[in-house]
PDB file of C-alpha atoms in Angstrom:
ATOM      1  CA  UNK A 143    -106.884 177.248  27.170  1.00 50.00           C
ATOM      2  CA  UNK A 144    -109.570 179.758  26.215  1.00 53.00           C
ATOM      3  CA  UNK A 145    -108.687 183.184  24.861  1.00 60.00           C
ATOM      4  CA  UNK A 146    -109.245 186.203  27.095  1.00 86.00           C
ATOM      5  CA  UNK A 147    -110.343 189.653  25.944  1.00 90.00           C
ATOM      6  CA  UNK A 148    -108.163 192.554  27.023  1.00 92.00           C
ATOM      7  CA  UNK A 149    -108.298 196.194  25.943  1.00 93.00           C
ATOM      8  CA  UNK A 150    -105.207 197.879  24.532  1.00 92.00           C
ATOM      9  CA  UNK A 151    -104.186 201.379  23.487  1.00 91.00           C
ATOM     10  CA  UNK A 152    -101.861 202.402  20.658  1.00 91.00           C
ATOM     11  CA  UNK A 153     -98.446 203.804  21.546  1.00 89.00           C
ATOM     12  CA  UNK A 154     -96.983 206.671  19.540  1.00 85.00           C
ATOM     13  CA  UNK A 155     -93.763 207.151  21.534  1.00 81.00           C
ATOM     14  CA  UNK A 156     -90.916 204.671  21.419  1.00 80.00           C
ATOM     15  CA  UNK A 157     -87.579 204.090  23.112  1.00 80.00           C
ATOM     16  CA  UNK A 158     -86.512 203.530  26.703  1.00 83.00           C
ATOM     17  CA  UNK A 159     -87.637 206.928  27.934  1.00 87.00           C
ATOM     18  CA  UNK A 160     -91.095 206.496  26.392  1.00 86.00           C
ATOM     19  CA  UNK A 161     -91.370 202.991  27.873  1.00 86.00           C
ATOM     20  CA  UNK A 162     -90.577 204.343  31.341  1.00 86.00           C
ATOM     21  CA  UNK A 163     -93.239 207.024  30.965  1.00 89.00           C
ATOM     22  CA  UNK A 164     -95.740 204.377  29.874  1.00 88.00           C
ATOM     23  CA  UNK A 165     -94.998 202.274  32.947  1.00 89.00           C
ATOM     24  CA  UNK A 166     -95.212 205.303  35.243  1.00 90.00           C
ATOM     25  CA  UNK A 167     -98.698 205.976  33.861  1.00 91.00           C
ATOM     26  CA  UNK A 168     -99.788 202.512  34.998  1.00 91.00           C
ATOM     27  CA  UNK A 169     -99.543 200.717  31.665  1.00 92.00           C
ATOM     28  CA  UNK A 170     -97.364 197.941  30.207  1.00 93.00           C
ATOM     29  CA  UNK A 171     -95.595 198.561  26.850  1.00 94.00           C
ATOM     30  CA  UNK A 172     -96.203 195.796  24.288  1.00 93.00           C
ATOM     31  CA  UNK A 173     -95.618 194.891  20.644  1.00 93.00           C
ATOM     32  CA  UNK A 174     -97.967 192.765  18.503  1.00 93.00           C
ATOM     33  CA  UNK A 175     -96.549 191.132  15.341  1.00 91.00           C
ATOM     34  CA  UNK A 176     -96.763 188.052  13.126  1.00 88.00           C
ATOM     35  CA  UNK A 177     -98.577 186.581  10.088  1.00 85.00           C
ATOM     36  CA  UNK A 178     -96.963 189.155   7.815  1.00 81.00           C
ATOM     37  CA  UNK A 179     -98.485 192.119   9.631  1.00 81.00           C
ATOM     38  CA  UNK A 180     -96.516 195.228  10.537  1.00 85.00           C
ATOM     39  CA  UNK A 181     -95.589 195.430  14.242  1.00 89.00           C
ATOM     40  CA  UNK A 182     -98.180 197.314  16.290  1.00 90.00           C
ATOM     41  CA  UNK A 183     -97.013 199.141  19.410  1.00 93.00           C
ATOM     42  CA  UNK A 184     -99.533 198.825  22.228  1.00 93.00           C
ATOM     43  CA  UNK A 185     -99.964 199.234  25.947  1.00 92.00           C
ATOM     44  CA  UNK A 186    -102.142 197.433  28.510  1.00 94.00           C
ATOM     45  CA  UNK A 187    -103.382 198.384  31.946  1.00 93.00           C
ATOM     46  CA  UNK A 188    -100.718 197.015  34.318  1.00 93.00           C
ATOM     47  CA  UNK A 189    -103.115 195.596  36.917  1.00 93.00           C
ATOM     48  CA  UNK A 190    -105.389 193.986  34.313  1.00 93.00           C
ATOM     49  CA  UNK A 191    -102.511 192.420  32.387  1.00 91.00           C
ATOM     50  CA  UNK A 192    -100.861 191.084  35.560  1.00 91.00           C
ATOM     51  CA  UNK A 193    -104.189 189.461  36.526  1.00 91.00           C
ATOM     52  CA  UNK A 194    -104.416 187.796  33.097  1.00 89.00           C
ATOM     53  CA  UNK A 195    -100.932 186.346  33.566  1.00 87.00           C
ATOM     54  CA  UNK A 196    -101.776 184.987  37.023  1.00 88.00           C
ATOM     55  CA  UNK A 197    -105.017 183.385  35.863  1.00 86.00           C
ATOM     56  CA  UNK A 198    -103.893 182.044  32.472  1.00 85.00           C
ATOM     57  CA  UNK A 199    -100.172 181.372  32.793  1.00 83.00           C
ATOM     58  CA  UNK A 200     -97.172 182.238  30.687  1.00 82.00           C
ATOM     59  CA  UNK A 201     -98.735 181.052  27.401  1.00 88.00           C
ATOM     60  CA  UNK A 202    -101.944 183.087  27.691  1.00 87.00           C
ATOM     61  CA  UNK A 203    -103.920 183.571  24.479  1.00 90.00           C
ATOM     62  CA  UNK A 204    -105.508 187.017  24.338  1.00 91.00           C
ATOM     63  CA  UNK A 205    -108.131 188.662  22.167  1.00 92.00           C
ATOM     64  CA  UNK A 206    -106.736 192.181  21.890  1.00 92.00           C
ATOM     65  CA  UNK A 207    -109.436 194.856  21.545  1.00 92.00           C
ATOM     66  CA  UNK A 208    -109.545 198.643  21.353  1.00 87.00           C
ATOM     67  CA  UNK A 209    -107.042 199.113  18.513  1.00 84.00           C
ATOM     68  CA  UNK A 210    -109.119 198.437  15.427  1.00 82.00           C
ATOM     69  CA  UNK A 211    -109.983 194.888  14.410  1.00 86.00           C
ATOM     70  CA  UNK A 212    -109.790 192.338  17.234  1.00 88.00           C
ATOM     71  CA  UNK A 213    -106.624 190.241  17.093  1.00 89.00           C
ATOM     72  CA  UNK A 214    -106.070 186.820  18.595  1.00 91.00           C
ATOM     73  CA  UNK A 215    -102.544 186.797  20.066  1.00 92.00           C
ATOM     74  CA  UNK A 216    -100.258 184.466  21.985  1.00 92.00           C
ATOM     75  CA  UNK A 217     -98.173 185.884  24.820  1.00 90.00           C
ATOM     76  CA  UNK A 218     -94.704 185.103  23.474  1.00 88.00           C
ATOM     77  CA  UNK A 219     -92.448 186.946  25.915  1.00 87.00           C
ATOM     78  CA  UNK A 220     -92.983 188.749  29.208  1.00 89.00           C
ATOM     79  CA  UNK A 221     -89.943 190.704  30.439  1.00 89.00           C
ATOM     80  CA  UNK A 222     -89.863 191.448  34.174  1.00 89.00           C
ATOM     81  CA  UNK A 223     -87.576 193.664  36.212  1.00 82.00           C
ATOM     82  CA  UNK A 224     -85.020 191.252  37.744  1.00 88.00           C
ATOM     83  CA  UNK A 225     -85.122 192.974  41.151  1.00 88.00           C
ATOM     84  CA  UNK A 226     -88.599 194.442  41.656  1.00 85.00           C
ATOM     85  CA  UNK A 227     -90.466 191.903  39.505  1.00 83.00           C
ATOM     86  CA  UNK A 228     -92.788 194.312  37.707  1.00 85.00           C
ATOM     87  CA  UNK A 229     -93.578 193.714  34.015  1.00 88.00           C
ATOM     88  CA  UNK A 230     -91.336 195.825  31.787  1.00 89.00           C
ATOM     89  CA  UNK A 231     -92.412 194.741  28.297  1.00 91.00           C
ATOM     90  CA  UNK A 232     -94.568 192.191  26.468  1.00 92.00           C
ATOM     91  CA  UNK A 233     -94.248 190.570  23.027  1.00 92.00           C
ATOM     92  CA  UNK A 234     -97.429 189.166  21.452  1.00 93.00           C
ATOM     93  CA  UNK A 235     -97.679 187.017  18.308  1.00 93.00           C
ATOM     94  CA  UNK A 236    -100.759 187.028  16.095  1.00 92.00           C
ATOM     95  CA  UNK A 237    -102.326 183.555  15.834  1.00 91.00           C
ATOM     96  CA  UNK A 238    -105.273 182.070  13.963  1.00 89.00           C
ATOM     97  CA  UNK A 239    -107.924 179.708  15.301  1.00 87.00           C
ATOM     98  CA  UNK A 240    -106.953 176.106  14.568  1.00 86.00           C
ATOM     99  CA  UNK A 241    -103.299 177.063  14.105  1.00 90.00           C
ATOM    100  CA  UNK A 242    -100.481 175.064  15.719  1.00 92.00           C
ATOM    101  CA  UNK A 243     -98.005 177.069  17.794  1.00 92.00           C
ATOM    102  CA  UNK A 244     -94.687 176.278  19.457  1.00 93.00           C
ATOM    103  CA  UNK A 245     -94.553 176.927  23.204  1.00 93.00           C
ATOM    104  CA  UNK A 246     -92.500 176.009  26.272  1.00 94.00           C
ATOM    105  CA  UNK A 247     -94.716 174.396  28.911  1.00 94.00           C
ATOM    106  CA  UNK A 248     -93.886 174.003  32.604  1.00 94.00           C
ATOM    107  CA  UNK A 249     -93.054 170.497  33.888  1.00 96.00           C
ATOM    108  CA  UNK A 250     -94.356 169.391  37.304  1.00 96.00           C
ATOM    109  CA  UNK A 251     -93.818 166.142  39.210  1.00 96.00           C
ATOM    110  CA  UNK A 252     -96.809 164.294  40.661  1.00 96.00           C
ATOM    111  CA  UNK A 253     -96.619 161.886  43.604  1.00 94.00           C
ATOM    112  CA  UNK A 254     -93.754 160.715  45.786  1.00 95.00           C
ATOM    113  CA  UNK A 255     -90.893 158.465  44.742  1.00 94.00           C
ATOM    114  CA  UNK A 256     -90.027 155.350  46.754  1.00 94.00           C
ATOM    115  CA  UNK A 257     -88.527 155.644  50.223  1.00 92.00           C
ATOM    116  CA  UNK A 258     -84.801 156.355  50.336  1.00 91.00           C
ATOM    117  CA  UNK A 259     -84.726 158.214  47.022  1.00 93.00           C
ATOM    118  CA  UNK A 260     -83.763 161.710  45.973  1.00 94.00           C
ATOM    119  CA  UNK A 261     -85.564 163.278  42.990  1.00 95.00           C
ATOM    120  CA  UNK A 262     -83.761 165.688  40.668  1.00 96.00           C
ATOM    121  CA  UNK A 263     -85.810 167.654  38.124  1.00 96.00           C
ATOM    122  CA  UNK A 264     -83.318 168.506  35.390  1.00 96.00           C
ATOM    123  CA  UNK A 265     -85.718 170.392  33.096  1.00 95.00           C
ATOM    124  CA  UNK A 266     -88.329 172.954  34.142  1.00 95.00           C
ATOM    125  CA  UNK A 267     -90.041 173.157  30.739  1.00 95.00           C
ATOM    126  CA  UNK A 268     -90.511 171.146  27.542  1.00 96.00           C
ATOM    127  CA  UNK A 269     -90.988 172.572  24.076  1.00 96.00           C
ATOM    128  CA  UNK A 270     -94.146 171.302  22.366  1.00 96.00           C
ATOM    129  CA  UNK A 271     -96.437 172.070  19.449  1.00 95.00           C
ATOM    130  CA  UNK A 272    -100.110 172.514  20.307  1.00 94.00           C
ATOM    131  CA  UNK A 273    -103.317 174.106  19.070  1.00 92.00           C
ATOM    132  CA  UNK A 274    -103.272 177.833  19.779  1.00 89.00           C
ATOM    133  CA  UNK A 275    -106.505 177.581  21.775  1.00 87.00           C
ATOM    134  CA  UNK A 276    -105.626 174.318  23.511  1.00 88.00           C
ATOM    135  CA  UNK A 277    -102.206 174.983  25.055  1.00 90.00           C
ATOM    136  CA  UNK A 278    -101.704 172.928  28.234  1.00 89.00           C
ATOM    137  CA  UNK A 279    -100.859 174.854  31.388  1.00 88.00           C
ATOM    138  CA  UNK A 280     -98.403 172.185  32.536  1.00 92.00           C
ATOM    139  CA  UNK A 281     -96.967 168.760  31.736  1.00 95.00           C
ATOM    140  CA  UNK A 282     -97.202 166.200  34.540  1.00 95.00           C
ATOM    141  CA  UNK A 283     -94.553 163.572  35.285  1.00 96.00           C
ATOM    142  CA  UNK A 284     -95.925 160.872  37.601  1.00 95.00           C
ATOM    143  CA  UNK A 285     -93.109 159.706  39.896  1.00 95.00           C
ATOM    144  CA  UNK A 286     -95.264 157.800  42.405  1.00 95.00           C
ATOM    145  CA  UNK A 287     -93.205 154.938  43.957  1.00 94.00           C
ATOM    146  CA  UNK A 288     -90.388 155.412  41.410  1.00 95.00           C
ATOM    147  CA  UNK A 289     -87.366 153.342  42.452  1.00 95.00           C
ATOM    148  CA  UNK A 290     -83.693 154.310  42.604  1.00 95.00           C
ATOM    149  CA  UNK A 291     -82.244 154.595  39.108  1.00 95.00           C
ATOM    150  CA  UNK A 292     -85.528 155.518  37.439  1.00 96.00           C
ATOM    151  CA  UNK A 293     -85.128 158.150  34.740  1.00 96.00           C
ATOM    152  CA  UNK A 294     -87.873 160.020  32.930  1.00 97.00           C
ATOM    153  CA  UNK A 295     -86.821 161.099  29.440  1.00 97.00           C
ATOM    154  CA  UNK A 296     -88.776 163.652  27.424  1.00 97.00           C
ATOM    155  CA  UNK A 297     -89.857 161.000  24.946  1.00 96.00           C
ATOM    156  CA  UNK A 298     -91.265 158.808  27.736  1.00 93.00           C
ATOM    157  CA  UNK A 299     -93.563 161.480  29.172  1.00 95.00           C
ATOM    158  CA  UNK A 300     -97.194 161.435  28.157  1.00 93.00           C
ATOM    159  CA  UNK A 301     -98.219 164.771  26.697  1.00 94.00           C
ATOM    160  CA  UNK A 302    -101.707 166.287  26.801  1.00 89.00           C
ATOM    161  CA  UNK A 303    -103.915 165.251  23.876  1.00 89.00           C
ATOM    162  CA  UNK A 304    -103.216 167.199  20.703  1.00 89.00           C
ATOM    163  CA  UNK A 305     -99.645 168.097  21.706  1.00 94.00           C
ATOM    164  CA  UNK A 306     -96.449 167.051  19.922  1.00 96.00           C
ATOM    165  CA  UNK A 307     -93.010 166.970  21.560  1.00 97.00           C
ATOM    166  CA  UNK A 308     -90.379 169.234  19.982  1.00 97.00           C
ATOM    167  CA  UNK A 309     -87.667 168.861  22.638  1.00 97.00           C
ATOM    168  CA  UNK A 310     -85.057 166.120  22.214  1.00 97.00           C
ATOM    169  CA  UNK A 311     -86.769 162.801  23.156  1.00 97.00           C
ATOM    170  CA  UNK A 312     -83.538 161.723  24.907  1.00 97.00           C
ATOM    171  CA  UNK A 313     -83.533 164.794  27.157  1.00 97.00           C
ATOM    172  CA  UNK A 314     -83.359 163.758  30.836  1.00 97.00           C
ATOM    173  CA  UNK A 315     -86.226 165.507  32.611  1.00 97.00           C
ATOM    174  CA  UNK A 316     -86.427 163.794  36.005  1.00 97.00           C
ATOM    175  CA  UNK A 317     -83.812 161.570  37.639  1.00 97.00           C
ATOM    176  CA  UNK A 318     -84.502 159.413  40.727  1.00 96.00           C
ATOM    177  CA  UNK A 319     -81.313 158.637  42.671  1.00 95.00           C
ATOM    178  CA  UNK A 320     -80.405 157.150  46.028  1.00 93.00           C
ATOM    179  CA  UNK A 321     -80.724 159.561  48.911  1.00 88.00           C
ATOM    180  CA  UNK A 322     -77.467 159.968  50.861  1.00 83.00           C
ATOM    181  CA  UNK A 323     -77.472 158.417  54.325  1.00 73.00           C
ATOM    182  CA  UNK A 324     -76.918 160.477  57.439  1.00 68.00           C
ATOM    183  CA  UNK A 325     -73.531 158.806  57.968  1.00 63.00           C
ATOM    184  CA  UNK A 326     -72.482 159.615  54.392  1.00 62.00           C
ATOM    185  CA  UNK A 327     -73.455 163.267  54.839  1.00 64.00           C
ATOM    186  CA  UNK A 328     -71.537 163.501  58.119  1.00 65.00           C
ATOM    187  CA  UNK A 329     -68.500 161.852  56.529  1.00 64.00           C
ATOM    188  CA  UNK A 330     -68.610 164.356  53.659  1.00 64.00           C
ATOM    189  CA  UNK A 331     -68.766 167.235  56.128  1.00 66.00           C
ATOM    190  CA  UNK A 332     -65.830 165.767  58.094  1.00 59.00           C
ATOM    191  CA  UNK A 333     -63.818 165.369  54.895  1.00 60.00           C
ATOM    192  CA  UNK A 334     -64.462 168.958  53.885  1.00 60.00           C
ATOM    193  CA  UNK A 335     -63.509 170.126  57.366  1.00 58.00           C
ATOM    194  CA  UNK A 336     -60.305 168.086  57.269  1.00 55.00           C
ATOM    195  CA  UNK A 337     -59.407 169.704  53.982  1.00 54.00           C
ATOM    196  CA  UNK A 338     -59.711 173.143  55.510  1.00 52.00           C
ATOM    197  CA  UNK A 339     -57.546 172.130  58.478  1.00 50.00           C
ATOM    198  CA  UNK A 340     -54.898 170.628  56.214  1.00 49.00           C
ATOM    199  CA  UNK A 341     -54.609 173.853  54.272  1.00 53.00           C
ATOM    200  CA  UNK A 342     -53.622 175.797  57.385  1.00 50.00           C
ATOM    201  CA  UNK A 343     -50.132 174.291  57.912  1.00 52.00           C
ATOM    202  CA  UNK A 344     -49.332 174.825  54.234  1.00 51.00           C
ATOM    203  CA  UNK A 345     -50.312 178.467  54.529  1.00 53.00           C
ATOM    204  CA  UNK A 346     -48.273 178.816  57.695  1.00 51.00           C
ATOM    205  CA  UNK A 347     -45.299 177.163  56.027  1.00 48.00           C
ATOM    206  CA  UNK A 348     -45.588 179.553  53.130  1.00 49.00           C
ATOM    207  CA  UNK A 349     -45.739 182.489  55.510  1.00 51.00           C
ATOM    208  CA  UNK A 350     -42.693 181.159  57.403  1.00 52.00           C
ATOM    209  CA  UNK A 351     -40.842 180.737  54.121  1.00 50.00           C
ATOM    210  CA  UNK A 352     -41.694 184.277  53.066  1.00 49.00           C
ATOM    211  CA  UNK A 353     -40.660 185.588  56.505  1.00 52.00           C
ATOM    212  CA  UNK A 354     -37.353 183.706  56.261  1.00 51.00           C
ATOM    213  CA  UNK A 355     -36.707 185.072  52.804  1.00 48.00           C
ATOM    214  CA  UNK A 356     -37.444 188.596  54.013  1.00 49.00           C
ATOM    215  CA  UNK A 357     -35.084 188.159  56.962  1.00 46.00           C
ATOM    216  CA  UNK A 358     -32.317 186.883  54.698  1.00 47.00           C
ATOM    217  CA  UNK A 359     -32.820 189.802  52.349  1.00 46.00           C
ATOM    218  CA  UNK A 360     -32.642 192.232  55.265  1.00 46.00           C
ATOM    219  CA  UNK A 361     -29.473 190.629  56.585  1.00 46.00           C
ATOM    220  CA  UNK A 362     -27.910 190.724  53.119  1.00 47.00           C
ATOM    221  CA  UNK A 363     -28.803 194.377  52.706  1.00 45.00           C
ATOM    222  CA  UNK A 364     -27.337 195.219  56.124  1.00 43.00           C
ATOM    223  CA  UNK A 365     -24.143 193.327  55.257  1.00 42.00           C
ATOM    224  CA  UNK A 366     -23.832 195.205  51.982  1.00 45.00           C
ATOM    225  CA  UNK A 367     -24.411 198.534  53.655  1.00 42.00           C
ATOM    226  CA  UNK A 368     -21.709 197.702  56.249  1.00 41.00           C
ATOM    227  CA  UNK A 369     -19.323 196.702  53.464  1.00 39.00           C
ATOM    228  CA  UNK A 370     -20.020 199.973  51.607  1.00 43.00           C
ATOM    229  CA  UNK A 371     -19.456 202.049  54.713  1.00 40.00           C
ATOM    230  CA  UNK A 372     -16.169 200.341  55.321  1.00 36.00           C
TER     231      UNK A 372
END
């Protein structure tokens, strides 16, 4: 993964209010830190930074310009608004050429498992160590013609050259199971439906019991009132 140049500007205001004003002006608040340097508060053009993320992925390596000496930085964290999806804040870590970095890389399945199977992907990413300028965009798990009962553990997956696995080697990443038959699915639906129907009489019985108890209480109260009046 090659580094990409992107211009930044220094930020002099901090806090939530300042961050909102930065975003309203069409820029993304960011912080650059690492390698013993003091944190530097920056901002990027929103459209330009979003394009960099689309083209280079979540582990983009950037050459930050416009704020003094150029800095090579790894995109460590991108915080997005959970509803609208716009970028709220970015954390960047200073890296050096030839340096190894720890990153989480997306896992994708390639091919189709054998007929009659159901594929479960238990892990979306794996943690690896890789060269800062050679971070893979994704890790492929080839499941072509995989039979029922096949399991792909993290330690069994071939990583891109130059990468080292940091996740637990025994971590189950992809699991190939038997696909349920149509009859089995219908039977499960029938069973669930029967459970709902069976609950109804119990509810009705409870209601009847509560109604009976209320009636008895009313009768007892009436009897007591009659006794008092007499």
